[in-house]
XYZ file of C-alpha atoms in Angstrom:
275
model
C 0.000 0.000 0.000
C 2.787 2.292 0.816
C 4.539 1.504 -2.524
C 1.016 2.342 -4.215
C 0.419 5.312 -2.520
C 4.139 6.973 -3.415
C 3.304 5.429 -6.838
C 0.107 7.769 -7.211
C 1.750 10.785 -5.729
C 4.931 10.440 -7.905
C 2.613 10.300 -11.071
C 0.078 12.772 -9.586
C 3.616 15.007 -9.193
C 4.573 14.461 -12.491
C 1.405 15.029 -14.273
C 1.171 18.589 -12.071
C 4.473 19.507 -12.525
C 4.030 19.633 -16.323
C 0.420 20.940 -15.993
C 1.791 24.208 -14.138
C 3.101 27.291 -15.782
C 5.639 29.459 -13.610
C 4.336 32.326 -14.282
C 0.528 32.106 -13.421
C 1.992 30.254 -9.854
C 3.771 33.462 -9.647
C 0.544 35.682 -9.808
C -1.270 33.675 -8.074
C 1.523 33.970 -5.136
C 1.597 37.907 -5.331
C -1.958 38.221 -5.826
C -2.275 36.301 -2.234
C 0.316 38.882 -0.787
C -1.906 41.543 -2.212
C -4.330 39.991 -0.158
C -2.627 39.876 3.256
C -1.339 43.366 2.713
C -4.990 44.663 2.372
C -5.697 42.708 5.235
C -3.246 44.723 7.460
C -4.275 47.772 6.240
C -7.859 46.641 7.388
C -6.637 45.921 10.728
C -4.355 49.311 11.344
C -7.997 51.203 10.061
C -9.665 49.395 12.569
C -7.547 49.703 15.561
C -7.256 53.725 14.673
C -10.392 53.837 14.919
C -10.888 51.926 18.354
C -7.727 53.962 19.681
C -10.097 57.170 17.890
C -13.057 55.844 19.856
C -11.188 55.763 23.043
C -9.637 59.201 22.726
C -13.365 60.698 21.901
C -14.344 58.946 25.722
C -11.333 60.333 27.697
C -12.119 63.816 26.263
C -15.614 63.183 27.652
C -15.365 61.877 30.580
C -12.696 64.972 31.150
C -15.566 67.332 30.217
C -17.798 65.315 32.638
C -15.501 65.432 35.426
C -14.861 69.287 35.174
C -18.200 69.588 35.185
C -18.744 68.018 38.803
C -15.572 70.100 39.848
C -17.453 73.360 39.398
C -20.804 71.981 40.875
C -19.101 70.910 43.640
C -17.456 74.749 44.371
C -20.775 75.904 43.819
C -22.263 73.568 46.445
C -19.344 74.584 48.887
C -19.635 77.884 48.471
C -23.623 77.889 49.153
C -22.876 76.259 52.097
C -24.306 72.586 51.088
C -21.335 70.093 51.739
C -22.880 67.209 51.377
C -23.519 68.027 47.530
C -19.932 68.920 47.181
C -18.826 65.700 48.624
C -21.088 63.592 46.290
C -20.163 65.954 43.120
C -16.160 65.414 44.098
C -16.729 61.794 44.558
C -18.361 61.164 40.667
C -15.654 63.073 39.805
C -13.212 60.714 41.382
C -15.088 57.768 39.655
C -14.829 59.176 36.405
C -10.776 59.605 36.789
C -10.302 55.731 37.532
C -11.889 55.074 34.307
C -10.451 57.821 32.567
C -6.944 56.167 33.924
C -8.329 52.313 32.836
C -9.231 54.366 28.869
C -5.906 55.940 28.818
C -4.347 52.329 29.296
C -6.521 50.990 26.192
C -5.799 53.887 24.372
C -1.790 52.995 24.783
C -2.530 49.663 23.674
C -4.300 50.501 20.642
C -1.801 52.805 19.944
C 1.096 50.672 20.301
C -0.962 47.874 18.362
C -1.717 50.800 15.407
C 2.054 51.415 15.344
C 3.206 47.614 15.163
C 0.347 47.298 12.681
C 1.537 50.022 10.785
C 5.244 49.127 10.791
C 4.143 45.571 9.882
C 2.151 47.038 6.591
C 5.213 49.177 5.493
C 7.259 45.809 5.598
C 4.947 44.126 3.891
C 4.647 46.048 1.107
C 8.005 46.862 0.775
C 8.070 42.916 0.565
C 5.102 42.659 -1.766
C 6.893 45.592 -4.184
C 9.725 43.461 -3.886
C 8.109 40.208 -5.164
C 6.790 42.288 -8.025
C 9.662 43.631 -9.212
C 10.970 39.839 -8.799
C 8.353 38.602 -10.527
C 8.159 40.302 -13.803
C 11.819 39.880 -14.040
C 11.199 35.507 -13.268
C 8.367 35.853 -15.672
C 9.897 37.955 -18.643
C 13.272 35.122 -18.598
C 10.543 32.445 -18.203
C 9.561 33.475 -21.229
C 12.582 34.682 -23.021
C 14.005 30.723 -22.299
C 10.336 29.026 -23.520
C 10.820 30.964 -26.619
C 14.390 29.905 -27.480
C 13.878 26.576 -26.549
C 11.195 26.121 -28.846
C 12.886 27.868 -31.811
C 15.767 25.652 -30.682
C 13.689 22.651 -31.111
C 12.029 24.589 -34.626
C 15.819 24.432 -35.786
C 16.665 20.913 -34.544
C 13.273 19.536 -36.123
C 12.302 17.578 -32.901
C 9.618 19.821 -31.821
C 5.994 18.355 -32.436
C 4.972 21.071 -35.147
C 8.180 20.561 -37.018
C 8.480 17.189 -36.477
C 5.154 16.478 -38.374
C 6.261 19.225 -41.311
C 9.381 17.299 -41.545
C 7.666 14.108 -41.623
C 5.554 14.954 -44.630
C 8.626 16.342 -46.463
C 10.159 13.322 -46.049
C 7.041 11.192 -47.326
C 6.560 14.167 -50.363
C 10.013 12.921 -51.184
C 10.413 9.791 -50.958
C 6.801 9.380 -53.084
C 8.637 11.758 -56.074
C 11.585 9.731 -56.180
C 9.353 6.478 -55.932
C 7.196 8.198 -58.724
C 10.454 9.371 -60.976
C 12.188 6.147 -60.380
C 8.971 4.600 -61.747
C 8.573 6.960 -65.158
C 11.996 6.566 -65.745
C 11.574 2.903 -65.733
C 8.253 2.928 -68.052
C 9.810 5.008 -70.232
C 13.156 2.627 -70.615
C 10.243 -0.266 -71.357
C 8.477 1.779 -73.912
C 11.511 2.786 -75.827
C 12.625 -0.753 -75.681
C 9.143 -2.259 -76.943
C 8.656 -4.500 -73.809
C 5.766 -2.591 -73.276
C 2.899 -1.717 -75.914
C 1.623 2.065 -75.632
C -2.134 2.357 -75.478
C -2.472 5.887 -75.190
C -3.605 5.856 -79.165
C -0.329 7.097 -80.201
C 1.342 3.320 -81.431
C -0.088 4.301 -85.249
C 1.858 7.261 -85.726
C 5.004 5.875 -83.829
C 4.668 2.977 -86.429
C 4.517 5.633 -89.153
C 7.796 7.403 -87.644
C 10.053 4.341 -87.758
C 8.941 2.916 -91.276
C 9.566 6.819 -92.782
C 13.074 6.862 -90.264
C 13.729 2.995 -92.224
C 12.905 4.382 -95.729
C 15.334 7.571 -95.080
C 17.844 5.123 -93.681
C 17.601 2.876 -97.055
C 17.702 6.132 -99.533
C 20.430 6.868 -97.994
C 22.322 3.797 -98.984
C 21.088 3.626 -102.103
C 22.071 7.398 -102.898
C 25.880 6.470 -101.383
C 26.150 3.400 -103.452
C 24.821 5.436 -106.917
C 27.842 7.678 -105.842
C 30.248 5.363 -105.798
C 29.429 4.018 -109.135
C 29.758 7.415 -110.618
C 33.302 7.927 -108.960
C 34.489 4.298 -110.054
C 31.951 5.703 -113.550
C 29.908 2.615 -113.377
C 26.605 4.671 -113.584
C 25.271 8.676 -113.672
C 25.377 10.806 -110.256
C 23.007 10.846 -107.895
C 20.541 13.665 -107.952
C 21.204 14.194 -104.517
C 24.701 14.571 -105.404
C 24.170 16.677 -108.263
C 22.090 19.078 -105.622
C 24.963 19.247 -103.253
C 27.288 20.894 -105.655
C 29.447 18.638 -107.084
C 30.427 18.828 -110.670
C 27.990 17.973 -113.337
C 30.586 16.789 -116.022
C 32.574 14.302 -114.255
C 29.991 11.298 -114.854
C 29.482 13.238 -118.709
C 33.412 12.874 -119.722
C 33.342 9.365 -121.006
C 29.834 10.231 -123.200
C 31.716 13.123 -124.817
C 34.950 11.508 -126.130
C 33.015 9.536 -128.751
C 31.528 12.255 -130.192
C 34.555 14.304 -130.756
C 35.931 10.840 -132.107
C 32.986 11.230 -134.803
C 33.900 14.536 -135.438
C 37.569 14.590 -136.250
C 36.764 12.545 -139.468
C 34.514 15.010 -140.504
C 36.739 17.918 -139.965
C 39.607 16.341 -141.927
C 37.620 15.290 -144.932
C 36.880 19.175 -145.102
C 40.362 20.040 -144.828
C 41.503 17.497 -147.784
C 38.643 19.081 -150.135
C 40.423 22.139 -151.006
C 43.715 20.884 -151.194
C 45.795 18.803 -152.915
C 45.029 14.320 -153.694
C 41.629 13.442 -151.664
């Protein structure tokens, strides 16, 4: 039971300790001095007035006993003694408790005094615990906001540990999905995989025109060969990229001028001398 019990108040500890904030303990500690100070003020106001009270009945009974003073003369002096010894004699009573108020009233006053000092301590204490205070509660706060851009920076606050989570998730799911088109693509190109977007006709199209360019291209290199080794004419394409138009025509021309040579001799001999 014991171990149970320390069990409870350890956790009950714990879960207060976190629960509580310096600073509102704080307030709640100077707003009970407040309290107490107001308290003593309450009790020096009432003990001034009790020690007011008591002055105002001295200053009476002093009126009341100089009263009885003069009615006793009076009685002496008409001759009746007996009234002059009753009038002294109230005025005696009235002294004894004019003595027993002036004793109160040195109470009160010393109580009003030690009250008094008391309330000037205390708020000097109370102005004290202010000042103390705000300065607790303004590094309270100062450190509660560093550590927690501290732990913003470091990424193991609870905020930023949930933003940095989903970063990390955003990422990883682009590379996964990169990784991925990367890969499709690779197929595609390759043909392990048939496109069904509706584009395979026209890709079809492209590589039977890109095999027809690749065979006139042959074809036009081997028709140039045979005019350089003069096997056959030029290619056209040849013939549109500048090169000369007569080099294929040479051997078709020396024939010709064969032919004519006869001729050109025969017309020579004609004028001149045996045919």
């Amino acid at each position: 039971m014991k171990r149970l019990s320390m069990i409870f108040k350890s956790k009950a500890n714990r879960a207060l300790d976190k629960m509580e904030d310096p600073r509102e303990t704080l307030d709640y500690s100077y707003q009970r001095q407040l309290e107490l100070l107001q308290k003593v003020r309450r009790g020096v106001a009432d003990v001034a007035t009790s020690r007011k009270r008591v002055e105002l009945q001295i200053t009476g009974l002093e009126k009341q006993a100089q009263r009885y003073e003069e009615q006793g003369r009076k009685a002496l002096s008409v001759g009746r003694e007996d009234l002059a010894r009753e009038a002294l004699q109230r005025r005696s009573n009235l002294q004894t408790q004019m003595a027993d108020l002036k004793v109160q009233h040195d109470n009160l006053q010393a109580e009003e005094e030690k009250l008094t000092t008391a309330s000037q301590r205390l708020q000097s204490k109370v102005d004290s615990f202010r000042t103390k205070k705000e300065t607790i509660k303004a590094t309270y706060t100062a450190a509660e906001a560093q550590t927690r851009i501290n732990e913003a920076f470091s990424g193991i606050s609870e905020e930023m540990g949930d933003v940095g989570l989903a970063i990390q998730r955003a990422e990883d799911k682009t590379a996964t999905m990169q990784a991925r088109a990367g890969a499709i693509d690779e197929l595609l190109a390759s043909g392990a995989l048939d496109d069904y977007s509706g584009g395979t006709k026209g890709d079809d199209i492209q590589a039977e025109l890109d095999r027809m360019g690749g065979g006139m291209d042959v074809e036009l290199e081997l028709a140039r060969m045979k005019s350089e080794l003069g096997q056959g004419p030029a290619p056209q394409s040849a013939i549109e990229q500048g090169q000369p138009q007569q080099q294929p025509q040479q051997p078709q021309q020396a024939p010709q001028q064969a032919q004519q040579q006869p001729g050109q001799t025969q017309q020579l001999r004609q004028p001149g001398e045996g045919a």
